Amino acid sequence: MKDLVLSLIAEGGALAGVPFSLAAPLVMVAFGALVVFGFVLPIAGITSWLERRVWARIQSRIGPNRVGPQGFLQWLADGLKNLLKEDIIPSAADKWLFSLAPYLVVVGFIATFAAVPFTSSLIIADLNIGILYITAVTGIVVVGVLMAGWSSNNKWSLLGGIRSAAQIVSYEIPAGLSVFPIVLLTGTLSMQGIIRAQGWAPWDWFFFYNPFTFAAFFVFFVAALAEGNRTPFDIPEAESELVAGFCTEYSGMRYLLFFLEEWGNLYVIGAIVTTLFLGGWQVPAFTDNPMLLAVAQFGTFFLKAYFFVFVAMWVRATLPRVRVDQLMTVCWKYMVPIAIVNMLGTAAWMLFVPETLGRLVQFGMTGLGAVVVVVFFRRVRFHLRRANLKPSDYYYSPII
Amino acid sequence: MGTFAFLVLAALLIGSALAVVLHPNPVKSAMALVATLFLLAIVFVLLGAHMIAVLQIIVYTGAIMVLFLFVIMLLNLGDEEVPTEWPRVVLRGLAGMAGALMALQLVRLVAGAPLGRMVDAPEGYGGALMVARSLFTDYVLPFELTGLLLLVAVIGPVVLAQRRGR
C-alpha cells in the first residue's frame, strides 16, 4: 500500500505534489470505499444467489432462475425489494438499540476487510497485528447480535441472542488457538507477513507443513463456521425452534443486513483460511509485468478464498443442525484440547524436527493430499456415470 | 488533528462512562460499558499502542462484556432491579472510597507526568513484540499469578455448583 501511495505522489502520478501524510489516508479511504462498495457488498449478494442455486442443485430443485441469466441478478432484485419495504419497529421494542443492532453487526464484519490482503501490494492497512485485529473486530458482531436479541422484547429473539453469545464466545477459543501454530512458525501477526512466509507450491503451504498445522486447519474452519452462525451450527436462528432467532422481529433492510453479514462473512472465513494455511496470493514469478502479476495474485487469492465459501454451502446443504449440548461438547471436549495439542506439537516440531525430515514430511503430506483429491474425483465420476445409467444397464450386474 | 480526535473521543468516553453509572436499566448500563471499553481501545490506538487496543477489544468487548450481558439478559432484570444483599449506604460508601483512591492515584500520576517534555516512542512501541517482552521478563510473576487467580476463579464455581447439587 505504501509503495502504491509513493508511486501516486511521485512525478506524473495522479496525486503529484500532495504530501505523503495527507495522501496516505486519502488513498486508504478511497481504496476502502472501493473495497466496500465494489467488492464486499456484491460478493455478499452474489454469494446469496449462488448459495440458493447450489442448494437447489443438491436438493434436486431449480432455485432462483428468473431474474437475469440463470437468475444471476436475483440478489439485486432482493436488495431493491427489501430497501423499499416498510421498516417495522415493534412498539414494545427498545427503539434505539433495535435500530442500532444491525449496523453494529455490519460494521463488525466490514471492518475485517481493512486487514484482508488482495494482492502483495493491495491491502487497506497491513497492520502488524493483522490477524488479531480481525479476531477483535469480529467480536463486535456478537454484541450486535445480543443487542438485537434483547431489544426485540421477544422470547425467541432473546433465546436466539443468548445462544449466539454462548456459541460465539466458546468457538472463539479453538479458532484463536488454531491461529497460534501459524504465528509460532512465522513469528509475525501481519497478514502479508504470514503469506510471505509461504510459497506458491502446495508443499510450501502451512496446510501441509506438519500434521499439527494440518489438523489446525480443520479446527479453525469448523470453529469459524460456528462463529458465523452457519449450519450445522446455526442454533441461534434455528427456524424449527426459534422462528428466526435474534432477527425474528426485524423486517426489510434491517433484516437483510444480518444476512449480508452472514454471507459476506463466508468470504472473510475463506480469506483468513487462505492467508493462514493456503499460501494466500502467492503465484510463481512468471512475468516481470507488475500489473499482470497483481491480476494473477488477485485471481489466485479470490479463487482459493471463494472455494471455501463453496464448501460452506455444501456443508449447509448436507448436514443436519446440532443440538445445544452437542455444540458445547464438540467445542470444549474435542476442539479446544485438539487445538492446544496442535499448538504444543508445532512448537515441539520447530525445536526437534530437522529441516530435511520436515521437507520430506511436507512432500509426503502434499502427496497424500493429491491422492485424496484423485480418489474424491474418481468417486464423483463413478456416481455421475451411475446416475446416467438406464435400469436395463445394471439389471444383471450386481456390482454397480 | 490528533488533539481534535482525542477531545471528541474523550467527550464520548466520559459520556458513556457516566451512562454506565447513571442509567437505571442494567442491560443499557452494560451496553454503555461496552461502548466505554471500545472507545478506550480507540484511545489506545491514538497512543500508538495497537496491540493493547486489540487485546482490549478481544478480551473486554468480545468476551467479558458478552458474558456480562448474557447473565443480565438471562435474569431479565427491569429498571433498578439489581438484587443486593447489602444495604445501599454501605455499598455507596465502599464505592466512594474506591473512587477516591482511584482519583488520588490519577492526581499523583498527572502531577508526576513530564508535561511539555515529550519523548519519542521507541521503535516497535505498542507492537506485539514489545508487549510480549515486558510481559515475560519484567512482569512474569504478576502475569503468572493473574493466570493462577483466573484458574481458581474458574474452578471455584464448578466446585460450589457440585456441592450444592449433592
Coordinates of C-alpha atoms in Angstrom, one line a residue:
Chain A
M1 CA 0.0 0.0 0.0
K2 CA 2.9 2.4 0.9
D3 CA 4.5 1.7 -2.5
L4 CA 1.3 2.5 -4.2
V5 CA 0.9 5.8 -2.4
L6 CA 4.5 6.7 -3.1
S7 CA 4.1 5.9 -6.8
L8 CA 0.9 8.0 -6.9
I9 CA 2.5 11.1 -5.4
A10 CA 5.7 10.8 -7.5
E11 CA 6.3 13.0 -10.5
G12 CA 3.5 12.5 -13.1
G13 CA 1.3 10.5 -10.7
A14 CA -2.4 11.3 -10.1
L15 CA -1.7 12.9 -6.8
A16 CA 1.6 14.6 -7.7
G17 CA 2.7 17.3 -5.2
V18 CA 0.4 16.1 -2.3
P19 CA 2.4 15.5 0.9
F20 CA 2.6 11.8 2.0
S21 CA 0.9 12.4 5.3
L22 CA -2.2 13.7 3.5
A23 CA -2.1 11.3 0.5
A24 CA -1.8 8.1 2.5
P25 CA -5.1 8.4 4.4
L26 CA -6.8 9.8 1.3
V27 CA -5.7 6.7 -0.8
M28 CA -6.6 4.4 2.1
V29 CA -10.2 5.9 2.4
A30 CA -10.7 5.8 -1.3
F31 CA -9.5 2.2 -1.6
G32 CA -11.6 1.3 1.5
A33 CA -14.7 2.7 -0.2
L34 CA -13.9 0.9 -3.4
V35 CA -13.5 -2.4 -1.5
V36 CA -16.7 -2.0 0.4
F37 CA -19.0 -0.9 -2.5
G38 CA -17.1 -2.6 -5.3
F39 CA -16.2 -5.9 -3.7
V40 CA -17.8 -6.7 -0.2
L41 CA -21.4 -5.8 -1.0
P42 CA -21.5 -7.5 -4.5
I43 CA -19.7 -10.6 -3.1
A44 CA -22.2 -10.9 -0.2
G45 CA -25.1 -10.6 -2.7
I46 CA -23.7 -12.9 -5.3
T47 CA -23.0 -15.5 -2.6
S48 CA -26.6 -15.4 -1.6
W49 CA -27.7 -16.1 -5.1
L50 CA -25.1 -18.8 -5.6
E51 CA -25.9 -20.5 -2.3
R52 CA -29.6 -20.8 -3.3
R53 CA -28.6 -22.2 -6.7
V54 CA -26.1 -24.7 -5.2
W55 CA -28.6 -25.8 -2.6
A56 CA -31.3 -26.3 -5.2
R57 CA -28.9 -28.4 -7.3
I58 CA -28.1 -30.6 -4.3
Q59 CA -31.7 -31.0 -3.3
S60 CA -32.8 -31.6 -7.0
R61 CA -34.7 -28.3 -7.2
I62 CA -34.3 -25.4 -9.6
G63 CA -33.8 -22.4 -7.4
P64 CA -34.0 -18.8 -8.4
N65 CA -33.5 -18.7 -12.2
R66 CA -35.8 -15.9 -13.4
V67 CA -34.0 -12.5 -12.9
G68 CA -31.2 -12.3 -15.5
P69 CA -29.3 -15.2 -17.0
Q70 CA -29.5 -18.2 -14.6
G71 CA -31.1 -15.8 -12.1
F72 CA -27.8 -14.1 -11.6
L73 CA -29.4 -10.7 -10.8
Q74 CA -31.7 -12.2 -8.1
W75 CA -29.6 -10.6 -5.4
L76 CA -30.1 -7.1 -6.8
A77 CA -33.8 -7.6 -7.0
D78 CA -34.0 -8.9 -3.4
G79 CA -31.9 -5.9 -2.2
L80 CA -34.1 -3.5 -4.0
K81 CA -37.3 -5.1 -2.7
N82 CA -36.0 -5.0 0.9
L83 CA -35.0 -1.4 0.6
L84 CA -38.5 -0.4 -0.5
K85 CA -40.2 -2.5 2.2
E86 CA -41.7 -0.9 5.3
D87 CA -39.3 -0.7 8.2
I88 CA -41.3 -2.0 11.1
I89 CA -40.1 -1.4 14.7
P90 CA -42.3 -3.3 17.2
S91 CA -44.0 -0.9 19.7
A92 CA -42.7 -3.0 22.7
A93 CA -39.2 -3.0 21.4
D94 CA -36.4 -0.7 22.6
K95 CA -36.4 1.6 19.6
W96 CA -32.9 2.9 19.9
L97 CA -31.0 -0.4 20.4
F98 CA -33.3 -2.2 18.0
S99 CA -32.3 0.2 15.2
L100 CA -28.7 0.3 16.1
A101 CA -28.1 -3.5 16.3
P102 CA -28.0 -4.4 12.6
Y103 CA -25.5 -1.6 11.9
L104 CA -23.2 -2.9 14.6
V105 CA -23.3 -6.3 13.1
V106 CA -22.4 -5.0 9.6
V107 CA -19.7 -2.7 10.9
G108 CA -18.0 -5.5 12.7
F109 CA -18.0 -7.6 9.5
I110 CA -16.9 -4.8 7.1
A111 CA -14.1 -3.7 9.4
T112 CA -12.4 -7.1 8.9
F113 CA -11.8 -6.2 5.3
A114 CA -9.3 -3.5 6.4
A115 CA -6.8 -6.3 7.0
V116 CA -7.7 -8.7 4.3
P117 CA -5.0 -8.9 1.7
F118 CA -6.0 -8.9 -2.0
T119 CA -2.6 -8.9 -3.7
S120 CA 1.0 -8.4 -2.4
S121 CA 0.5 -4.6 -2.6
L122 CA -3.3 -4.2 -2.3
I123 CA -4.4 -4.2 1.3
I124 CA -6.1 -1.3 3.0
A125 CA -3.8 -1.5 6.1
D126 CA -1.1 -4.1 6.6
L127 CA -1.3 -3.9 10.4
N128 CA 1.5 -5.6 12.3
I129 CA -1.2 -7.2 14.4
G130 CA -3.5 -8.1 11.4
I131 CA -4.8 -11.5 12.4
L132 CA -5.5 -10.3 15.9
Y133 CA -7.3 -7.2 14.6
I134 CA -9.6 -9.5 12.5
T135 CA -10.4 -11.6 15.6
A136 CA -11.1 -8.4 17.6
V137 CA -13.5 -6.7 15.2
T138 CA -15.4 -9.9 14.6
G139 CA -16.1 -9.7 18.3
I140 CA -18.2 -6.6 17.7
V141 CA -20.7 -8.7 15.7
V142 CA -21.7 -10.7 18.8
V143 CA -22.5 -7.5 20.7
G144 CA -24.8 -6.5 17.8
V145 CA -26.5 -9.9 17.9
L146 CA -27.1 -9.8 21.6
M147 CA -28.4 -6.3 21.3
A148 CA -30.8 -7.3 18.6
G149 CA -32.0 -10.3 20.6
W150 CA -32.6 -8.3 23.8
S151 CA -34.1 -5.1 22.3
S152 CA -36.7 -7.0 20.2
N153 CA -38.5 -7.8 23.5
N154 CA -39.5 -11.2 22.2
K155 CA -38.6 -14.5 23.9
W156 CA -37.5 -16.2 20.6
S157 CA -35.2 -13.3 19.9
L158 CA -33.8 -13.3 23.4
L159 CA -33.1 -17.0 23.3
G160 CA -31.5 -16.7 19.9
G161 CA -29.3 -13.9 21.1
I162 CA -28.2 -15.7 24.2
R163 CA -27.5 -18.9 22.3
S164 CA -25.4 -16.9 19.8
A165 CA -23.4 -15.3 22.6
A166 CA -22.6 -18.6 24.2
Q167 CA -21.7 -20.2 20.9
I168 CA -19.5 -17.4 19.5
V169 CA -17.6 -16.8 22.8
S170 CA -17.0 -20.6 23.0
Y171 CA -15.8 -21.1 19.5
E172 CA -13.6 -18.1 19.5
I173 CA -11.2 -20.1 21.7
P174 CA -10.5 -23.0 19.3
A175 CA -10.4 -20.5 16.4
G176 CA -7.9 -18.3 18.3
L177 CA -5.8 -21.3 19.4
S178 CA -5.6 -22.6 15.8
V179 CA -4.1 -19.4 14.7
F180 CA -1.2 -19.7 17.1
P181 CA 0.7 -22.6 15.3
I182 CA 1.0 -20.4 12.3
V183 CA 2.0 -17.4 14.3
L184 CA 4.7 -19.6 16.0
L185 CA 6.0 -20.6 12.6
T186 CA 6.1 -17.2 11.1
G187 CA 6.9 -15.0 14.1
T188 CA 4.5 -12.3 12.8
L189 CA 0.8 -11.4 13.2
S190 CA 0.7 -9.4 9.9
M191 CA -1.4 -10.9 7.2
Q192 CA 1.1 -10.1 4.5
G193 CA 4.0 -11.4 6.6
I194 CA 2.2 -14.7 7.1
I195 CA 1.6 -15.1 3.3
R196 CA 5.2 -14.1 2.5
A197 CA 6.4 -16.9 4.8
Q198 CA 4.7 -19.4 2.5
G199 CA 5.3 -20.3 -1.2
W200 CA 3.1 -20.7 -4.3
A201 CA 3.6 -24.5 -4.3
P202 CA 1.2 -26.6 -2.2
W203 CA 4.2 -28.2 -0.3
D204 CA 5.2 -24.7 0.8
W205 CA 1.8 -24.0 2.3
F206 CA 1.3 -24.3 6.1
F207 CA -1.6 -26.6 5.4
F208 CA 0.9 -29.4 4.6
Y209 CA 3.7 -28.1 6.9
N210 CA 3.2 -30.8 9.5
P211 CA 0.4 -33.0 10.9
F212 CA -0.4 -30.4 13.6
T213 CA -1.0 -27.4 11.2
F214 CA -3.0 -29.8 9.0
A215 CA -5.3 -30.5 12.0
A216 CA -5.3 -26.9 13.0
F217 CA -6.8 -26.0 9.6
F218 CA -9.8 -28.2 10.2
V219 CA -10.3 -27.0 13.7
F220 CA -10.1 -23.4 12.5
F221 CA -12.5 -23.9 9.6
V222 CA -15.2 -25.6 11.8
A223 CA -14.8 -23.0 14.6
A224 CA -15.1 -20.2 12.0
L225 CA -18.3 -21.7 10.6
A226 CA -19.7 -21.9 14.1
E227 CA -18.7 -18.3 14.8
G228 CA -20.5 -17.3 11.6
N229 CA -23.8 -19.0 12.8
R230 CA -23.7 -21.3 9.8
T231 CA -25.4 -24.7 9.6
P232 CA -24.7 -27.2 11.2
F233 CA -24.1 -24.6 14.0
D234 CA -27.0 -22.3 13.3
I235 CA -28.9 -22.9 16.5
P236 CA -29.1 -19.1 17.2
E237 CA -31.5 -18.8 14.3
A238 CA -32.9 -22.3 14.2
E239 CA -36.1 -21.8 12.3
S240 CA -37.7 -25.0 13.5
E241 CA -37.4 -24.0 17.2
L242 CA -36.9 -20.2 17.4
V243 CA -38.8 -18.8 14.4
A244 CA -35.8 -16.8 13.2
G245 CA -33.8 -16.4 16.4
F246 CA -32.4 -13.0 17.1
C247 CA -33.8 -11.5 13.8
T248 CA -37.4 -12.6 14.3
E249 CA -38.8 -9.1 14.8
Y250 CA -36.7 -7.5 12.0
S251 CA -38.1 -6.6 8.6
G252 CA -37.0 -5.0 5.3
M253 CA -33.4 -3.7 5.0
R254 CA -32.5 -4.2 8.7
Y255 CA -33.3 -8.0 8.3
L256 CA -31.3 -8.1 5.2
L257 CA -28.3 -6.5 6.9
F258 CA -28.0 -9.6 9.2
F259 CA -27.8 -11.9 6.2
L260 CA -25.4 -9.5 4.4
E261 CA -23.1 -10.2 7.3
E262 CA -23.7 -13.9 7.3
W263 CA -23.0 -14.3 3.5
G264 CA -20.2 -11.8 3.4
N265 CA -18.6 -13.4 6.5
L266 CA -18.2 -16.6 4.5
Y267 CA -15.8 -14.8 2.2
V268 CA -13.9 -13.5 5.3
I269 CA -13.6 -17.0 6.6
G270 CA -12.2 -18.1 3.2
A271 CA -9.8 -15.3 3.1
I272 CA -8.4 -15.9 6.6
V273 CA -8.1 -19.7 5.9
T274 CA -6.3 -18.9 2.6
T275 CA -4.0 -16.5 4.3
L276 CA -3.1 -18.7 7.2
F277 CA -2.9 -22.1 5.6
L278 CA -3.0 -22.0 1.8
G279 CA -0.3 -19.6 0.7
G280 CA -2.6 -16.5 0.1
W281 CA -1.8 -14.7 -3.1
Q282 CA 1.5 -16.5 -3.8
V283 CA 2.0 -17.2 -7.5
P284 CA 5.1 -18.3 -9.3
A285 CA 7.1 -15.3 -10.7
F286 CA 6.1 -16.0 -14.3
T287 CA 6.3 -12.4 -15.5
D288 CA 8.0 -9.1 -14.8
N289 CA 4.9 -7.0 -15.5
P290 CA 3.7 -5.8 -12.1
M291 CA 0.1 -5.3 -13.4
L292 CA -0.2 -8.8 -14.7
L293 CA 1.3 -10.3 -11.6
A294 CA -1.1 -8.3 -9.4
V295 CA -4.1 -9.6 -11.5
A296 CA -2.8 -13.2 -11.1
Q297 CA -2.3 -12.8 -7.4
F298 CA -5.8 -11.3 -7.0
G299 CA -7.3 -14.2 -9.0
T300 CA -5.4 -16.8 -7.0
F301 CA -6.4 -15.4 -3.7
F302 CA -10.0 -14.9 -4.8
L303 CA -10.4 -18.5 -6.1
K304 CA -8.8 -20.1 -3.0
A305 CA -11.0 -18.0 -0.7
Y306 CA -14.2 -18.5 -2.7
F307 CA -13.6 -22.2 -2.8
F308 CA -14.2 -22.3 1.0
V309 CA -17.4 -20.3 0.5
F310 CA -18.5 -23.1 -1.8
V311 CA -17.5 -25.8 0.8
A312 CA -19.6 -23.9 3.4
M313 CA -22.6 -24.1 1.0
W314 CA -22.1 -27.9 0.6
V315 CA -21.9 -28.3 4.4
R316 CA -25.0 -26.3 4.9
A317 CA -27.0 -28.3 2.3
T318 CA -25.9 -31.7 3.6
L319 CA -25.5 -31.7 7.4
P320 CA -28.4 -31.5 10.0
R321 CA -28.3 -29.0 12.8
V322 CA -26.5 -30.0 16.1
R323 CA -28.2 -29.7 19.5
V324 CA -27.1 -27.1 22.0
D325 CA -25.4 -29.6 24.3
Q326 CA -23.7 -31.3 21.4
L327 CA -22.4 -27.9 20.2
M328 CA -20.8 -27.2 23.6
T329 CA -19.4 -30.8 23.8
V330 CA -17.8 -30.5 20.4
C331 CA -16.2 -27.2 21.3
W332 CA -15.0 -27.8 24.9
K333 CA -14.3 -31.5 25.0
Y334 CA -12.8 -32.0 21.5
M335 CA -11.8 -28.9 19.6
V336 CA -10.1 -27.0 22.4
P337 CA -7.9 -29.9 23.5
I338 CA -7.1 -30.7 19.9
A339 CA -6.2 -27.0 19.3
I340 CA -3.9 -27.0 22.3
V341 CA -2.2 -30.2 21.2
N342 CA -1.7 -28.6 17.7
M343 CA -0.1 -25.5 19.3
L344 CA 2.3 -27.6 21.6
G345 CA 3.0 -30.0 18.7
T346 CA 4.0 -27.3 16.3
A347 CA 6.3 -25.8 19.0
A348 CA 7.9 -29.2 19.6
W349 CA 8.2 -29.7 15.8
M350 CA 10.1 -26.4 15.4
L351 CA 12.5 -27.4 18.1
F352 CA 13.2 -31.1 17.5
V353 CA 12.5 -32.0 13.8
P354 CA 15.5 -31.4 11.5
E355 CA 14.9 -29.5 8.3
T356 CA 15.4 -32.4 5.9
L357 CA 12.9 -34.5 7.7
G358 CA 10.5 -31.6 7.7
R359 CA 10.8 -31.1 4.0
L360 CA 10.2 -34.9 3.4
V361 CA 7.1 -34.7 5.6
Q362 CA 5.9 -31.7 3.6
F363 CA 6.3 -33.5 0.3
G364 CA 4.7 -36.7 1.8
M365 CA 1.7 -34.8 3.1
T366 CA 1.2 -33.0 -0.2
G367 CA 1.3 -36.4 -2.0
L368 CA -1.3 -37.8 0.4
G369 CA -3.5 -34.7 -0.2
A370 CA -3.2 -35.2 -4.0
V371 CA -4.2 -38.9 -3.6
V372 CA -7.3 -37.9 -1.6
V373 CA -8.3 -35.4 -4.3
V374 CA -7.9 -38.0 -7.0
V375 CA -9.9 -40.6 -5.1
F376 CA -12.6 -37.9 -4.5
F377 CA -13.0 -37.1 -8.2
R378 CA -12.9 -40.8 -9.2
R379 CA -15.8 -41.2 -6.8
V380 CA -17.7 -38.2 -8.3
R381 CA -17.1 -39.6 -11.8
F382 CA -18.4 -43.1 -10.7
H383 CA -21.6 -41.6 -9.2
L384 CA -22.2 -39.4 -12.2
R385 CA -21.8 -42.3 -14.6
R386 CA -24.0 -44.5 -12.4
A387 CA -26.7 -41.8 -12.3
N388 CA -26.8 -41.7 -16.1
L389 CA -27.3 -45.5 -16.5
K390 CA -30.7 -46.8 -17.5
P391 CA -32.2 -49.5 -15.3
S392 CA -31.6 -52.1 -18.1
D393 CA -27.9 -51.3 -17.9
Y394 CA -27.4 -52.6 -14.4
Y395 CA -30.3 -55.0 -14.1
Y396 CA -28.0 -58.1 -14.4
S397 CA -24.9 -56.5 -12.9
P398 CA -24.9 -56.6 -9.1
I399 CA -21.5 -54.8 -8.9
I400 CA -22.8 -51.3 -9.7
Chain B
M1 CA -5.9 16.5 14.0
G2 CA -4.8 14.2 16.8
T3 CA -5.8 16.6 19.6
F4 CA -9.2 17.1 18.0
A5 CA -9.8 13.4 17.6
F6 CA -8.8 12.9 21.2
L7 CA -11.1 15.6 22.5
V8 CA -14.1 14.1 20.7
L9 CA -13.2 10.7 21.9
A10 CA -12.7 11.9 25.5
A11 CA -16.1 13.6 25.5
L12 CA -17.8 10.4 24.2
L13 CA -15.8 8.3 26.7
I14 CA -16.9 10.4 29.7
G15 CA -20.5 10.5 28.4
S16 CA -20.7 6.7 28.1
A17 CA -18.9 6.1 31.4
L18 CA -21.5 8.3 33.1
A19 CA -24.2 6.4 31.4
V20 CA -22.8 3.2 32.9
V21 CA -23.3 4.5 36.4
L22 CA -26.4 6.6 36.0
H23 CA -28.6 4.6 33.6
P24 CA -31.4 2.8 35.6
N25 CA -31.6 -0.2 33.2
P26 CA -28.9 -2.8 33.8
V27 CA -28.8 -4.0 30.2
K28 CA -28.3 -0.5 28.8
S29 CA -25.8 0.2 31.5
A30 CA -23.8 -2.8 30.4
M31 CA -24.2 -1.7 26.8
A32 CA -22.8 1.7 27.8
L33 CA -19.9 -0.2 29.4
V34 CA -19.2 -2.0 26.1
A35 CA -19.1 1.4 24.3
T36 CA -16.8 2.8 27.0
L37 CA -14.3 -0.1 26.7
F38 CA -14.5 0.2 22.9
L39 CA -13.8 3.9 22.9
L40 CA -10.9 3.3 25.3
A41 CA -9.4 0.9 22.8
I42 CA -9.5 3.7 20.2
V43 CA -7.7 5.9 22.7
F44 CA -5.0 3.2 22.8
V45 CA -4.8 3.3 19.0
L46 CA -4.3 7.1 19.1
L47 CA -1.4 6.5 21.6
G48 CA 0.1 4.0 19.1
A49 CA -0.4 1.0 21.4
H50 CA -2.1 -1.1 18.8
M51 CA -1.5 -4.5 20.5
I52 CA -3.1 -3.2 23.7
A53 CA -6.1 -1.8 21.8
V54 CA -6.8 -5.1 20.0
L55 CA -6.4 -7.1 23.2
Q56 CA -8.8 -4.6 24.9
I57 CA -11.4 -5.3 22.3
I58 CA -10.9 -9.1 22.2
V59 CA -10.9 -9.6 26.0
Y60 CA -13.4 -6.9 27.2
T61 CA -15.8 -6.1 24.3
G62 CA -15.7 -9.6 22.8
A63 CA -15.6 -11.9 25.8
I64 CA -16.1 -10.4 29.2
M65 CA -18.9 -7.9 28.3
V66 CA -20.7 -10.6 26.3
L67 CA -20.8 -12.8 29.4
F68 CA -22.0 -9.9 31.5
L69 CA -24.8 -9.2 29.0
F70 CA -25.5 -12.9 28.8
V71 CA -26.1 -13.1 32.6
I72 CA -28.1 -9.8 32.8
M73 CA -30.3 -10.8 29.9
L74 CA -30.9 -14.3 31.3
L75 CA -32.1 -12.8 34.6
N76 CA -34.2 -10.4 32.6
L77 CA -34.0 -7.5 35.2
G78 CA -36.1 -4.4 34.9
D79 CA -35.1 -0.9 35.8
E80 CA -33.2 -0.5 39.2
E81 CA -33.8 -4.2 40.0
V82 CA -30.2 -5.2 40.7
P83 CA -30.5 -7.6 43.7
T84 CA -28.1 -6.9 46.6
E85 CA -27.6 -8.4 50.0
W86 CA -26.0 -5.3 51.4
P87 CA -27.7 -2.0 52.4
R88 CA -27.4 0.8 49.9
V89 CA -25.5 3.1 52.3
V90 CA -22.7 0.6 52.8
L91 CA -22.4 0.0 49.0
R92 CA -22.3 3.7 48.3
G93 CA -19.7 4.3 51.0
L94 CA -17.5 1.5 49.6
A95 CA -17.8 2.7 46.0
G96 CA -17.0 6.3 47.2
M97 CA -13.9 5.1 48.9
A98 CA -12.7 3.1 45.9
G99 CA -13.4 6.1 43.6
A100 CA -11.5 8.4 45.9
L101 CA -8.5 6.1 45.9
M102 CA -8.5 6.0 42.1
A103 CA -8.8 9.7 41.9
L104 CA -5.9 10.1 44.3
Q105 CA -3.7 7.8 42.1
L106 CA -4.8 9.7 39.0
V107 CA -3.8 13.1 40.5
R108 CA -0.4 11.7 41.6
L109 CA 0.1 10.3 38.1
V110 CA -0.7 13.5 36.3
A111 CA 1.3 15.6 38.8
G112 CA 4.4 13.4 38.1
A113 CA 3.9 13.3 34.3
P114 CA 6.6 15.0 32.2
L115 CA 4.2 17.6 30.8
G116 CA 5.7 19.7 28.0
R117 CA 8.7 17.4 27.7
M118 CA 7.6 14.9 25.1
V119 CA 9.7 11.9 24.4
D120 CA 9.6 9.9 21.2
A121 CA 8.3 6.4 21.5
P122 CA 10.9 3.7 20.9
E123 CA 11.0 1.6 17.8
G124 CA 8.2 -1.0 17.7
Y125 CA 6.3 0.6 20.5
G126 CA 2.9 -0.9 21.1
G127 CA 3.6 -3.9 18.9
A128 CA 3.2 -7.5 19.8
L129 CA 6.9 -8.0 20.4
M130 CA 7.2 -5.1 22.9
V131 CA 4.2 -6.1 24.9
A132 CA 5.3 -9.8 25.0
R133 CA 8.8 -8.9 26.0
S134 CA 7.8 -6.8 29.1
L135 CA 5.1 -9.4 29.9
F136 CA 7.5 -12.3 30.0
T137 CA 10.5 -10.5 31.6
D138 CA 9.7 -7.7 34.0
Y139 CA 6.2 -8.7 34.8
V140 CA 6.4 -12.5 34.5
L141 CA 5.5 -13.2 38.2
P142 CA 2.4 -10.9 38.3
F143 CA 1.4 -12.3 34.9
E144 CA 1.6 -15.9 36.0
L145 CA -0.1 -15.1 39.3
T146 CA -3.0 -13.5 37.5
G147 CA -3.3 -16.6 35.4
L148 CA -3.5 -18.7 38.5
L149 CA -6.1 -16.4 40.0
L150 CA -8.3 -16.7 36.9
L151 CA -7.9 -20.5 37.0
V152 CA -9.0 -20.6 40.7
A153 CA -12.0 -18.3 39.7
V154 CA -12.9 -20.9 37.0
I155 CA -12.6 -23.9 39.3
G156 CA -14.4 -22.3 42.3
P157 CA -17.9 -22.1 40.7
V158 CA -17.6 -25.6 39.5
V159 CA -16.8 -26.9 43.0
L160 CA -19.6 -24.8 44.5
A161 CA -22.1 -25.9 42.0
Q162 CA -21.3 -29.6 42.5
R163 CA -21.5 -29.2 46.3
R164 CA -24.9 -27.6 46.0
G165 CA -26.2 -30.2 43.6
R166 CA -25.3 -33.1 46.0

